[in-house]
C-alpha cells in the first residue's frame, strides 16, 4: 500500500483501466519492445515451471513411494531441483528486464516533462503552483514504475497461473477438477465484492492523504503569518482533524484486509476439504492415484495466491491510471511563445532602439492591460515608466521580453519585429534587473554568468566591478568561487541585488530593463549603493526603468506616464511637473 503525496483531490477517484491511457503508455514502451516481450516470455516460462512441480511430485509418489521403490526418485529429484534453479534464473532475468524497461520509460517521460515545462509560458506558471509540477515529475512518475514493475506484469502472471492451474487440474482428473472448480463462482463473487470494497477504501485513503498534505503544505509555507497571528492552536486542531480522518481511512483498509484474508483462507480450506473427501474416495475406488491427489492439493493451494493479491493489484492500477492521466494532461498543455518557422537572426551587436507601435495587449480576453501604446526609445536613451499600481508597467516589460505575444501592434528592436526574431536572441540583447533577485545554488561566478560559457571570467569580473559588487565578493573567503546556498540565504539583500545587477550586465546587453521597485528592507546606505550601481548599469545603454522612487526617475532623459494601459503624459521631470497633471499628482 504505497501512499503518494497527491496535491489534488478531484482526480483521486479514477478507473483501474483506461485503454486510452494505456495505449499512450505503450508508445513509450515500444523502444524497449524486445525487453518487454522477453520479460513476458520468461514470466510464462516461470509459471509453467511452477506448474511442473506438482506433476513431478505426482510422478515420484506414484512410481516409487507408493510402490516402495526408489528407482526414479533420483531423476525426479534432479528434475525438481533443476526446475527450481531454472525458475530462479527466469524470475531474476525477468525482474531485471522489467526494472530496466521501467527505469528507462520513467527517464524518458521525466525528460519529456521537464523539457515541456521549460517551454511553458509564464502565464502557465502563474496558474500552476510549483509543488504540483514537481509532484508530476516525482510521485506520478513513481506510480508508473509501480505499474510497470509490479502491477501490469503480475496481473499477467496471475492470469497465466489461474488458467495454467485449471488446465493442469483437468489433465490430472477432469471429474475432480470439475468438483474443485465449483467454488469458482463463489470465489469470483468474493473477489469482485472485495475489489469494490477495497477500491472505495483506497480512494478514501488517498483522498485524506491529499487533504492532509495540502493543508500541511499551505500552512507550513504560511508559517510566518500563522505565528504572527498566533494561529498555531487552531491550525493544530485542524491538522489533527485531517490526521485523524486519515487514520480512520487507514484503519478501514486494514479492517477490510483482516476480513478478506480469513474468508479466502476458509474458502481455500473448504476446497481442500472437498478435494480430500472426493479425491480420497476416488483413490479408494482406484480411479485416482495417490500422487495425483497430492499434486491436486498443491495446485489448489497455488490458486489462492492471485486471489489474495487482487486488491493490491487494483490499487496499483488505479493510482497508475490517475498518475498517467495527470502526466498526459500536463504534456498536452500548450507550450508558451515559441520561435516561428524561419525566425529572423539578429546581428551580434544592435544599436538598441526600442519601438512600440500601437501595442494593445490583454492577458485574458476582454480585459485590455495595454491600449494602443506607441513610443520609440532612441539608442542610449534612459526612459522611466511611471504610473499607479496596475497601470501596466510590469506588463510592458513582459511584452518586450516576449513572455507573451501581443494582440495588436508591433514591438520592434532596431526595427525588427521581435515576434519574427529568434526568442533567445531578443532576450540576449536585453538585460533585466529584477527587484527580487533569484540566486541559484552554486558559486558567485556561476551565478553571474549563469553557465553561459561565452561569458569569460574577465567579463564576470568587469561586470561585478561595474556594479560595485566586486568589493564584497573580494572579501568572501573564496572570492568568485564562494559557494552560495539555495536562494542565496548566505548573502544580504543588498549583496544579492548587486550580484543580480552583475549578472544582467555580464553579457553586455544593449537594452537594459530595470524593475526598480522600492525594496523595503534596505538601509539607506545600501540604497545609495544600489542607486549608484543602477546609474552605471544604465549609462550609455538604452534603458527602460520602472521606478517607484522619485530619485531614480528624476535623472532619466524622459518619463512616460501610464494610466490604465494608456500613455497619458511624457517629458522630462521638469516638463511634467510644469504640466501639473498625473505625474504631478503621483509625486505629491
Ligand atoms: C496590469 C494584470 C493586472 C493588472 C494589469 C503581471 C500581470 C498583470 N496582470 C495579469 O493579469 N497577469 C500578469 O501576469 O495586468 O498589471 P501590471 O502590468 O503588473 O501593473 P504595474 O506593474 O503597473 O503595477 P504595479 O503594482 O507593479 O505598480 O490589472 O491584474
Ligand atoms: Mg509592476
Coordinates of C-alpha atoms and ligand atoms in Angstrom, one line a residue:
X1 CA 0.0 0.0 0.0
X2 CA 2.1 2.9 -1.2
X3 CA 0.9 6.3 -0.3
X4 CA 1.5 9.2 -2.6
X5 CA 1.6 12.9 -1.8
X6 CA -1.1 14.0 -4.2
X7 CA -1.9 17.6 -4.2
X8 CA -5.3 17.4 -5.9
X9 CA -8.5 15.8 -4.7
X10 CA -10.5 15.8 -7.8
X11 CA -8.5 13.2 -9.6
X12 CA -8.1 10.8 -6.7
X13 CA -11.1 8.9 -8.0
X14 CA -10.3 7.1 -11.1
X15 CA -10.6 4.0 -13.2
X16 CA -8.4 1.0 -12.8
X17 CA -8.0 0.6 -16.5
X18 CA -8.3 3.2 -19.2
X19 CA -7.4 1.9 -22.7
X20 CA -6.7 5.4 -24.0
X21 CA -4.0 6.0 -21.3
X22 CA -2.6 2.5 -21.6
X23 CA -2.4 2.9 -25.4
X24 CA -0.5 6.0 -25.0
X25 CA 1.9 4.4 -22.5
X26 CA 2.5 1.6 -25.0
X27 CA 4.1 4.2 -27.2
X28 CA 6.8 4.8 -24.5
X29 CA 7.3 1.0 -24.2
X30 CA 7.8 0.5 -27.9
X31 CA 11.5 1.4 -28.0
X32 CA 12.1 -1.4 -25.4
X33 CA 9.7 -3.8 -27.1
X34 CA 12.1 -6.8 -27.2
X35 CA 12.8 -6.5 -23.5
X36 CA 9.1 -6.4 -22.7
X37 CA 8.5 -9.5 -24.9
X38 CA 11.4 -11.3 -23.2
X39 CA 10.1 -10.4 -19.8
X40 CA 6.6 -11.7 -20.6
X41 CA 8.1 -14.9 -22.2
X42 CA 10.1 -15.5 -19.0
X43 CA 7.1 -14.9 -16.9
X44 CA 5.2 -17.5 -18.9
X45 CA 8.1 -19.9 -18.5
X46 CA 8.2 -19.4 -14.7
X47 CA 4.5 -20.0 -14.4
X48 CA 5.0 -23.2 -16.4
X49 CA 7.9 -24.3 -14.2
X50 CA 5.8 -23.7 -11.1
X51 CA 3.1 -25.9 -12.5
X52 CA 5.6 -28.7 -13.4
X53 CA 6.5 -29.1 -9.7
X54 CA 3.2 -30.8 -8.5
X55 CA 3.4 -33.0 -11.5
X56 CA 6.9 -34.1 -10.6
X57 CA 5.7 -34.8 -7.1
X58 CA 2.9 -37.0 -8.5
X59 CA 5.4 -39.0 -10.5
X60 CA 7.6 -39.5 -7.5
X61 CA 4.8 -40.7 -5.4
X62 CA 3.0 -42.9 -7.9
X63 CA 6.1 -44.5 -9.4
X64 CA 8.2 -45.1 -6.3
X65 CA 6.8 -44.1 -3.0
X66 CA 3.5 -45.9 -3.5
X67 CA 5.3 -49.0 -4.7
X68 CA 8.1 -48.8 -2.1
X69 CA 10.8 -48.4 -4.7
X70 CA 13.4 -45.7 -5.2
X71 CA 14.1 -46.4 -8.9
X72 CA 13.3 -43.0 -10.5
X73 CA 13.4 -40.9 -7.3
X74 CA 16.8 -39.7 -8.2
X75 CA 15.9 -38.4 -11.6
X76 CA 12.8 -36.8 -10.3
X77 CA 14.7 -35.0 -7.6
X78 CA 17.2 -33.7 -10.1
X79 CA 14.4 -32.6 -12.4
X80 CA 12.7 -30.9 -9.4
X81 CA 15.9 -29.1 -8.4
X82 CA 16.6 -28.2 -12.0
X83 CA 13.2 -26.7 -12.3
X84 CA 13.8 -24.7 -9.2
X85 CA 17.1 -23.4 -10.5
X86 CA 15.6 -22.5 -13.8
X87 CA 12.8 -20.8 -12.0
X88 CA 15.3 -18.7 -10.2
X89 CA 17.1 -17.7 -13.4
X90 CA 13.8 -16.9 -15.1
X91 CA 12.5 -14.8 -12.4
X92 CA 15.7 -12.9 -11.8
X93 CA 16.2 -12.1 -15.5
X94 CA 12.6 -11.1 -15.9
X95 CA 12.7 -8.8 -12.9
X96 CA 15.9 -7.2 -14.2
X97 CA 14.5 -6.7 -17.6
X98 CA 11.3 -5.2 -16.4
X99 CA 13.1 -2.8 -14.0
X100 CA 15.3 -1.7 -16.8
X101 CA 12.3 -1.0 -19.1
X102 CA 10.5 0.8 -16.3
X103 CA 13.5 2.9 -15.4
X104 CA 14.1 3.9 -19.0
X105 CA 10.5 4.7 -19.6
X106 CA 10.5 6.8 -16.5
X107 CA 13.6 8.6 -17.5
X108 CA 12.2 9.3 -21.0
X109 CA 9.0 10.6 -19.5
X110 CA 10.8 12.7 -16.9
X111 CA 13.0 14.3 -19.6
X112 CA 10.0 14.9 -21.8
X113 CA 8.1 16.5 -19.0
X114 CA 11.0 18.7 -17.9
X115 CA 11.6 19.9 -21.5
X116 CA 7.9 20.6 -21.8
X117 CA 7.9 22.6 -18.5
X118 CA 10.9 24.7 -19.8
X119 CA 8.8 25.8 -22.7
X120 CA 5.7 26.6 -20.8
X121 CA 4.6 30.2 -20.7
X122 CA 4.9 32.4 -17.6
X123 CA 1.1 32.6 -17.6
X124 CA 1.1 28.8 -17.1
X125 CA 3.4 29.1 -14.1
X126 CA 1.1 31.8 -12.6
X127 CA -1.7 29.3 -12.7
X128 CA 0.2 26.2 -11.5
X129 CA 2.0 26.0 -8.2
X130 CA 5.5 24.6 -8.3
X131 CA 4.7 21.9 -5.8
X132 CA 2.1 20.4 -8.1
X133 CA 4.5 20.3 -11.1
X134 CA 7.2 18.8 -9.0
X135 CA 4.7 16.1 -8.0
X136 CA 4.3 15.2 -11.7
X137 CA 8.0 14.7 -12.1
X138 CA 8.3 12.6 -8.9
X139 CA 5.3 10.9 -7.4
X140 CA 3.3 10.4 -10.6
X141 CA 6.3 9.0 -12.4
X142 CA 6.9 6.7 -9.4
X143 CA 3.4 5.4 -9.6
X144 CA 4.2 4.4 -13.2
X145 CA 7.2 2.5 -12.0
X146 CA 5.0 0.5 -9.7
X147 CA 2.6 -0.2 -12.5
X148 CA 5.4 -1.5 -14.8
X149 CA 7.4 -3.5 -12.3
X150 CA 4.6 -4.8 -10.1
X151 CA 1.2 -4.1 -11.4
X152 CA 0.9 -5.0 -15.1
X153 CA 3.4 -7.8 -15.1
X154 CA 2.0 -9.6 -12.1
X155 CA -1.6 -9.3 -13.3
X156 CA -0.4 -11.1 -16.5
X157 CA 1.3 -13.7 -14.3
X158 CA -1.8 -14.2 -12.2
X159 CA -4.0 -14.8 -15.2
X160 CA -1.4 -17.3 -16.5
X161 CA -1.4 -19.0 -13.2
X162 CA -5.2 -19.3 -12.9
X163 CA -5.5 -20.7 -16.4
X164 CA -2.5 -22.9 -16.0
X165 CA -3.7 -24.5 -12.8
X166 CA -7.2 -25.1 -14.3
X167 CA -5.6 -26.9 -17.2
X168 CA -3.3 -28.9 -15.0
X169 CA -6.3 -29.9 -12.8
X170 CA -8.2 -31.1 -15.9
X171 CA -5.3 -33.0 -17.2
X172 CA -4.9 -34.9 -14.0
X173 CA -8.6 -35.8 -13.4
X174 CA -11.4 -33.9 -15.1
X175 CA -14.1 -35.1 -12.6
X176 CA -12.2 -34.0 -9.6
X177 CA -11.3 -30.8 -11.4
X178 CA -15.0 -30.0 -12.1
X179 CA -15.9 -30.5 -8.5
X180 CA -13.0 -28.3 -7.4
X181 CA -13.9 -25.6 -9.7
X182 CA -17.4 -25.5 -8.4
X183 CA -16.1 -23.0 -5.8
X184 CA -15.0 -20.7 -8.7
X185 CA -18.2 -18.7 -8.9
X186 CA -18.2 -18.2 -5.1
X187 CA -14.6 -17.1 -5.4
X188 CA -15.4 -14.8 -8.3
X189 CA -18.2 -13.1 -6.4
X190 CA -16.0 -12.8 -3.3
X191 CA -13.2 -11.2 -5.3
X192 CA -15.5 -8.8 -7.1
X193 CA -17.0 -7.7 -3.8
X194 CA -13.6 -7.3 -2.2
X195 CA -12.3 -5.3 -5.2
X196 CA -15.1 -2.9 -4.9
X197 CA -14.9 -2.5 -1.2
X198 CA -11.1 -2.0 -1.4
X199 CA -11.3 0.4 -4.2
X200 CA -13.5 2.6 -2.1
X201 CA -11.3 2.2 1.0
X202 CA -8.1 3.1 -1.0
X203 CA -9.9 6.0 -2.5
X204 CA -10.8 7.4 0.9
X205 CA -7.2 6.8 2.0
X206 CA -5.8 8.7 -1.0
X207 CA -8.4 11.5 -0.5
X208 CA -7.4 12.0 3.1
X209 CA -3.7 11.9 2.3
X210 CA -4.3 14.5 -0.3
X211 CA -6.2 16.8 2.0
X212 CA -3.7 16.4 4.8
X213 CA -0.8 17.1 2.5
X214 CA -2.4 20.1 1.0
X215 CA -3.2 21.5 4.4
X216 CA 0.3 20.9 5.7
X217 CA 2.0 22.4 2.7
X218 CA -0.1 25.5 2.8
X219 CA 0.2 26.1 6.5
X220 CA 3.9 25.4 6.7
X221 CA 4.7 27.8 3.8
X222 CA 2.5 30.3 5.5
X223 CA 4.1 29.8 8.9
X224 CA 5.2 33.4 9.2
X225 CA 1.6 34.5 9.2
X226 CA 0.5 31.6 11.4
X227 CA 3.0 32.7 14.0
X228 CA 2.3 36.4 13.5
X229 CA -1.4 35.9 14.2
X230 CA -1.0 33.3 16.8
X231 CA -3.0 30.7 14.9
X232 CA -0.9 27.7 16.0
X233 CA -3.6 26.2 18.2
X234 CA -6.4 26.5 15.7
X235 CA -4.1 25.1 13.0
X236 CA -3.0 22.2 15.1
X237 CA -6.6 21.3 15.8
X238 CA -7.4 21.4 12.1
X239 CA -4.4 19.3 11.3
X240 CA -5.4 16.9 14.0
X241 CA -8.7 16.6 12.3
X242 CA -7.1 15.8 8.9
X243 CA -4.7 13.4 10.5
X244 CA -7.5 11.5 12.4
X245 CA -9.5 11.1 9.3
X246 CA -6.5 9.6 7.5
X247 CA -6.0 7.3 10.5
X248 CA -9.7 6.2 10.2
X249 CA -9.3 5.6 6.5
X250 CA -6.1 3.6 7.0
X251 CA -7.9 1.5 9.7
X252 CA -10.7 0.8 7.3
X253 CA -8.2 -0.5 4.8
X254 CA -6.7 -2.7 7.4
X255 CA -10.1 -3.9 8.5
X256 CA -11.2 -5.0 5.0
X257 CA -7.9 -6.9 4.7
X258 CA -8.4 -8.5 8.0
X259 CA -11.9 -9.6 6.9
X260 CA -11.0 -10.8 3.5
X261 CA -7.9 -12.8 4.4
X262 CA -9.7 -15.3 6.7
X263 CA -12.7 -15.6 4.2
X264 CA -10.3 -16.5 1.4
X265 CA -8.5 -18.9 3.8
X266 CA -11.8 -20.5 4.7
X267 CA -12.9 -21.0 1.1
X268 CA -9.5 -22.4 0.4
X269 CA -9.8 -24.8 3.3
X270 CA -13.2 -25.9 2.2
X271 CA -11.9 -26.5 -1.3
X272 CA -9.1 -28.5 0.1
X273 CA -11.5 -30.5 2.3
X274 CA -13.7 -31.3 -0.7
X275 CA -10.7 -32.4 -2.7
X276 CA -9.6 -34.7 0.1
X277 CA -13.0 -36.2 0.7
X278 CA -13.9 -36.6 -3.0
X279 CA -10.3 -37.3 -4.1
X280 CA -9.9 -39.8 -1.2
X281 CA -12.9 -41.8 -2.4
X282 CA -11.6 -41.8 -5.9
X283 CA -8.2 -43.1 -4.6
X284 CA -10.0 -45.8 -2.7
X285 CA -12.0 -46.7 -5.8
X286 CA -8.7 -46.8 -7.6
X287 CA -9.7 -44.2 -10.3
X288 CA -7.2 -41.7 -8.9
X289 CA -3.6 -42.3 -7.9
X290 CA -2.4 -41.0 -4.5
X291 CA 0.3 -39.0 -6.3
X292 CA -2.4 -37.2 -8.3
X293 CA -4.3 -36.4 -5.2
X294 CA -1.2 -34.8 -3.7
X295 CA -0.5 -32.9 -6.9
X296 CA -4.1 -31.7 -6.8
X297 CA -3.8 -30.3 -3.3
X298 CA -0.7 -28.4 -4.3
X299 CA -2.3 -27.0 -7.3
X300 CA -5.4 -25.9 -5.4
X301 CA -3.1 -24.0 -3.0
X302 CA -1.5 -22.2 -5.8
X303 CA -4.9 -21.0 -7.0
X304 CA -5.4 -18.8 -4.0
X305 CA -2.3 -16.6 -4.2
X306 CA -3.5 -14.5 -7.0
X307 CA -6.9 -14.2 -5.3
X308 CA -5.4 -12.8 -2.2
X309 CA -3.5 -10.2 -4.0
X310 CA -6.3 -8.9 -6.2
X311 CA -6.9 -5.8 -4.1
X312 CA -3.3 -4.6 -4.2
X313 CA -3.3 -5.0 -7.9
X314 CA -6.4 -2.9 -8.3
X315 CA -4.8 -0.3 -6.1
X316 CA -1.7 -0.1 -8.2
X317 CA -3.6 0.1 -11.4
X318 CA -5.9 2.8 -10.1
X319 CA -3.0 5.0 -8.8
X320 CA -1.1 4.5 -12.0
X321 CA -4.1 5.4 -14.2
X322 CA -4.6 8.6 -12.2
X323 CA -0.9 9.4 -12.5
X324 CA -0.9 8.7 -16.2
X325 CA -3.9 10.9 -16.7
X326 CA -2.2 13.8 -14.9
X327 CA 1.1 13.4 -16.7
X328 CA -0.5 13.3 -20.1
X329 CA -2.8 16.2 -19.3
X330 CA 0.3 18.2 -18.4
X331 CA 2.1 17.1 -21.6
X332 CA -0.9 18.2 -23.6
X333 CA -0.9 21.7 -22.2
X334 CA 0.0 24.1 -25.0
X335 CA 3.5 25.5 -24.7
X336 CA 4.4 29.2 -24.4
X337 CA 5.6 31.6 -27.1
X338 CA 7.9 29.7 -29.5
X339 CA 10.0 30.7 -32.4
X340 CA 8.1 30.7 -35.7
X341 CA 9.4 28.8 -38.7
X342 CA 12.3 30.8 -40.3
X343 CA 12.7 33.2 -37.4
X344 CA 15.0 36.1 -38.2
X345 CA 18.5 36.2 -36.8
X346 CA 19.5 39.4 -35.1
X347 CA 23.1 40.7 -35.6
X348 CA 25.6 40.2 -32.8
X349 CA 25.5 43.8 -31.8
X350 CA 22.5 46.1 -32.2
X351 CA 22.0 49.8 -31.7
X352 CA 19.3 49.3 -29.1
X353 CA 16.4 51.1 -30.4
X354 CA 13.1 50.1 -28.9
X355 CA 9.8 50.9 -30.6
X356 CA 6.2 50.1 -29.6
X357 CA 3.8 50.6 -32.5
X358 CA 0.1 50.7 -31.5
X359 CA 0.5 47.9 -29.0
X360 CA -2.6 46.5 -27.4
X361 CA -2.5 43.6 -25.1
X362 CA -4.7 41.5 -22.7
X363 CA -3.6 38.6 -20.5
X364 CA -7.2 37.2 -20.9
X365 CA -9.7 38.2 -23.5
X366 CA -11.7 41.3 -23.0
X367 CA -9.6 43.0 -20.3
X368 CA -7.1 45.2 -22.0
X369 CA -4.0 45.8 -20.0
X370 CA -2.3 48.0 -22.6
X371 CA -4.2 50.0 -25.2
X372 CA -2.7 51.4 -28.3
X373 CA 0.7 52.2 -26.7
X374 CA 3.2 53.8 -29.1
X375 CA 6.7 55.2 -28.3
X376 CA 10.2 55.0 -29.5
X377 CA 13.3 54.9 -27.3
X378 CA 16.5 56.0 -29.1
X379 CA 19.7 54.0 -28.6
X380 CA 21.3 55.0 -25.3
X381 CA 18.2 56.9 -24.1
X382 CA 17.1 56.4 -20.5
X383 CA 13.4 56.3 -20.1
X384 CA 11.3 55.8 -16.9
X385 CA 7.8 54.5 -16.9
X386 CA 5.6 55.6 -14.0
X387 CA 2.0 55.1 -13.2
X388 CA -0.3 54.0 -10.4
X389 CA -0.4 50.3 -9.5
X390 CA -1.9 48.2 -12.1
X391 CA -1.2 50.7 -14.8
X392 CA 0.6 48.1 -16.9
X393 CA 4.3 48.8 -16.3
X394 CA 5.4 45.3 -15.5
X395 CA 3.3 44.0 -18.4
X396 CA 5.2 46.3 -20.7
X397 CA 8.4 44.6 -19.7
X398 CA 6.9 41.2 -20.0
X399 CA 6.0 42.0 -23.6
X400 CA 9.3 43.4 -24.6
X401 CA 10.9 40.2 -23.4
X402 CA 8.3 38.4 -25.3
X403 CA 7.0 36.3 -22.4
X404 CA 3.6 36.9 -24.0
X405 CA 2.5 37.7 -27.6
X406 CA 0.5 40.8 -28.2
X407 CA -2.9 41.0 -29.8
X408 CA -2.4 44.2 -31.8
X409 CA 0.5 46.3 -33.0
X410 CA 4.3 45.6 -33.2
X411 CA 7.2 45.7 -30.9
X412 CA 10.5 46.5 -32.7
X413 CA 14.1 46.1 -31.6
X414 CA 16.3 48.0 -34.0
X415 CA 13.4 47.9 -36.5
X416 CA 13.0 44.1 -36.3
X417 CA 9.6 42.8 -35.1
X418 CA 10.5 40.8 -32.0
X419 CA 7.7 38.3 -32.9
X420 CA 9.6 37.4 -36.0
X421 CA 13.0 37.2 -34.4
X422 CA 14.5 34.3 -32.5
X423 CA 13.4 34.5 -29.0
X424 CA 16.7 33.8 -27.3
X425 CA 18.4 36.4 -29.5
X426 CA 15.9 39.0 -28.5
X427 CA 16.5 38.2 -24.8
X428 CA 20.2 38.1 -25.4
X429 CA 20.2 41.8 -26.2
X430 CA 18.0 42.8 -23.3
X431 CA 19.2 42.7 -19.7
X432 CA 16.7 42.5 -16.9
X433 CA 17.2 43.7 -13.4
X434 CA 14.6 42.3 -11.1
X435 CA 13.6 43.7 -7.8
X436 CA 13.7 40.3 -6.1
X437 CA 16.9 38.6 -7.5
X438 CA 16.9 34.9 -7.8
X439 CA 20.1 33.1 -6.7
X440 CA 20.9 29.6 -7.8
X441 CA 22.9 27.1 -5.8
X442 CA 26.5 27.4 -7.0
X443 CA 29.4 29.8 -6.9
X444 CA 29.3 33.6 -7.3
X445 CA 30.9 33.2 -10.7
X446 CA 28.3 30.7 -11.8
X447 CA 25.6 32.9 -10.6
X448 CA 26.9 35.8 -12.6
X449 CA 27.5 34.0 -15.9
X450 CA 24.6 31.5 -15.4
X451 CA 26.6 28.7 -17.0
X452 CA 26.9 30.7 -20.2
X453 CA 30.4 29.6 -21.4
X454 CA 30.6 32.6 -23.8
X455 CA 30.9 34.9 -20.8
X456 CA 34.5 34.9 -19.8
X457 CA 35.8 35.2 -16.2
X458 CA 37.1 38.7 -17.2
X459 CA 33.7 39.7 -18.3
X460 CA 32.3 38.4 -15.0
X461 CA 34.8 40.5 -13.0
X462 CA 34.3 43.5 -15.2
X463 CA 30.5 43.3 -14.6
X464 CA 31.0 42.9 -10.9
X465 CA 33.3 45.9 -10.8
X466 CA 30.9 48.0 -12.9
X467 CA 28.0 47.5 -10.5
X468 CA 30.2 47.7 -7.4
X469 CA 29.8 44.1 -6.3
X470 CA 33.5 43.5 -6.7
X471 CA 34.3 44.8 -3.2
X472 CA 32.1 42.5 -1.2
X473 CA 33.0 39.5 -3.4
X474 CA 36.7 40.1 -2.8
X475 CA 36.1 39.9 0.9
X476 CA 34.4 36.5 0.7
X477 CA 36.7 33.5 1.7
X478 CA 36.8 32.1 -1.8
X479 CA 36.1 35.2 -3.7
X480 CA 34.3 34.4 -7.0
X481 CA 34.4 30.7 -6.2
X482 CA 32.5 31.3 -3.0
X483 CA 29.6 28.9 -2.8
X484 CA 26.1 30.2 -2.4
X485 CA 23.3 28.2 -0.9
X486 CA 19.8 28.0 -2.3
X487 CA 18.2 31.3 -2.8
X488 CA 21.4 33.0 -1.6
X489 CA 20.5 32.8 2.1
X490 CA 24.1 33.5 3.0
X491 CA 24.1 36.9 1.3
X492 CA 22.5 40.1 2.4
X493 CA 19.6 41.6 0.4
X494 CA 21.8 44.3 -1.0
X495 CA 24.6 41.8 -1.9
X496 CA 22.1 39.7 -3.7
X497 CA 20.8 42.7 -5.6
X498 CA 24.3 43.7 -6.7
X499 CA 25.0 40.2 -7.8
X500 CA 21.9 40.2 -9.9
X501 CA 23.0 43.5 -11.4
X502 CA 26.3 42.0 -12.3
X503 CA 24.5 39.0 -13.9
X504 CA 22.4 41.3 -16.1
X505 CA 25.4 43.3 -17.4
X506 CA 27.8 40.3 -17.7
X507 CA 26.8 39.7 -21.4
X508 CA 26.7 43.4 -22.1
X509 CA 23.2 43.9 -23.4
X510 CA 22.4 46.9 -25.5
X511 CA 19.0 47.4 -23.8
X512 CA 18.6 47.3 -20.0
X513 CA 15.3 46.9 -18.2
X514 CA 15.2 47.8 -14.6
X515 CA 12.4 46.9 -12.2
X516 CA 13.4 49.3 -9.5
X517 CA 10.5 48.8 -7.2
X518 CA 11.1 50.1 -3.7
X519 CA 12.8 47.5 -1.6
X520 CA 11.5 47.9 1.9
X521 CA 14.2 46.0 3.9
X522 CA 17.2 48.0 2.7
X523 CA 19.1 50.6 4.7
X524 CA 19.8 54.0 3.2
X525 CA 23.5 53.3 2.8
X526 CA 22.8 50.2 0.7
X527 CA 20.1 52.1 -1.1
X528 CA 22.6 54.7 -2.1
X529 CA 25.0 51.9 -3.2
X530 CA 22.3 50.3 -5.3
X531 CA 21.2 53.7 -6.7
X532 CA 24.8 54.4 -7.7
X533 CA 25.1 51.0 -9.2
X534 CA 22.0 51.4 -11.3
X535 CA 23.3 54.6 -12.7
X536 CA 26.3 52.9 -14.0
X537 CA 24.3 49.9 -15.2
X538 CA 22.1 52.1 -17.4
X539 CA 24.7 54.6 -18.5
X540 CA 25.2 54.7 -22.3
X541 CA 22.6 51.9 -22.7
X542 CA 19.1 52.1 -23.9
X543 CA 17.3 51.8 -20.5
X544 CA 13.7 51.3 -19.5
X545 CA 13.2 51.8 -15.9
X546 CA 10.1 51.0 -13.9
X547 CA 10.7 53.2 -11.0
X548 CA 8.8 53.7 -7.8
X549 CA 11.4 56.1 -6.4
X550 CA 11.4 59.7 -7.4
X551 CA 15.2 59.7 -7.1
X552 CA 15.5 57.1 -9.9
X553 CA 13.0 58.8 -12.1
X554 CA 14.4 62.3 -11.9
X555 CA 17.7 61.5 -13.6
X556 CA 16.1 59.9 -16.6
X557 CA 16.1 61.5 -20.1
X558 CA 12.4 61.0 -20.4
X559 CA 9.5 59.9 -18.3
X560 CA 6.4 58.2 -19.7
X561 CA 3.3 58.2 -17.6
X562 CA 1.0 55.3 -17.9
X563 CA -2.6 55.2 -16.8
X564 CA -4.8 52.2 -17.1
X565 CA -2.7 50.9 -20.0
X566 CA -2.5 54.2 -21.9
X567 CA 0.2 56.8 -22.2
X568 CA -1.2 60.0 -20.8
X569 CA 1.9 62.2 -20.4
X570 CA 5.5 62.2 -21.3
X571 CA 8.5 64.5 -21.0
X572 CA 11.3 65.4 -18.5
X573 CA 10.8 65.6 -14.8
X574 CA 10.6 69.4 -15.0
X575 CA 8.3 69.5 -18.0
X576 CA 5.9 67.0 -16.4
X577 CA 5.8 68.9 -13.1
X578 CA 5.0 72.1 -15.0
X579 CA 2.1 70.3 -16.6
X580 CA 0.5 69.8 -13.2
X581 CA -1.2 66.7 -14.4
X582 CA -1.0 63.0 -13.5
X583 CA 2.8 63.0 -12.9
X584 CA 2.5 66.0 -10.6
X585 CA -0.2 64.2 -8.6
X586 CA 1.8 61.0 -8.5
X587 CA 4.6 62.6 -6.5
X588 CA 2.5 64.9 -4.5
Ligands
LIG1 C1 -1.5 45.5 -15.2 C2 -2.9 42.4 -14.9 C3 -3.0 43.0 -13.5 C4 -3.3 44.5 -13.8 C5 -2.8 44.7 -15.2 C6 1.9 41.0 -14.5 C7 0.4 40.6 -14.7 C8 -0.6 41.6 -14.7 N1 -1.9 41.3 -14.9 C9 -2.3 40.0 -15.2 O1 -3.4 39.7 -15.4 N2 -1.3 39.0 -15.2 C10 0.0 39.3 -15.0 O2 0.9 38.3 -15.1 O3 -2.5 43.4 -15.7 O4 -0.6 44.9 -14.3 P1 0.9 45.3 -14.2 O5 1.5 45.4 -15.6 O6 1.6 44.3 -13.3 O7 0.9 46.7 -13.5 P2 2.0 47.6 -12.9 O8 3.3 46.9 -13.0 O9 1.9 48.9 -13.5 O10 1.6 47.7 -11.3 P3 2.5 47.8 -10.0 O11 1.6 47.4 -8.9 O12 3.6 46.8 -10.2 O13 2.9 49.2 -9.9 O14 -4.7 44.6 -13.9 O15 -4.0 42.4 -12.8
LIG2 MG1 4.6 46.0 -11.6

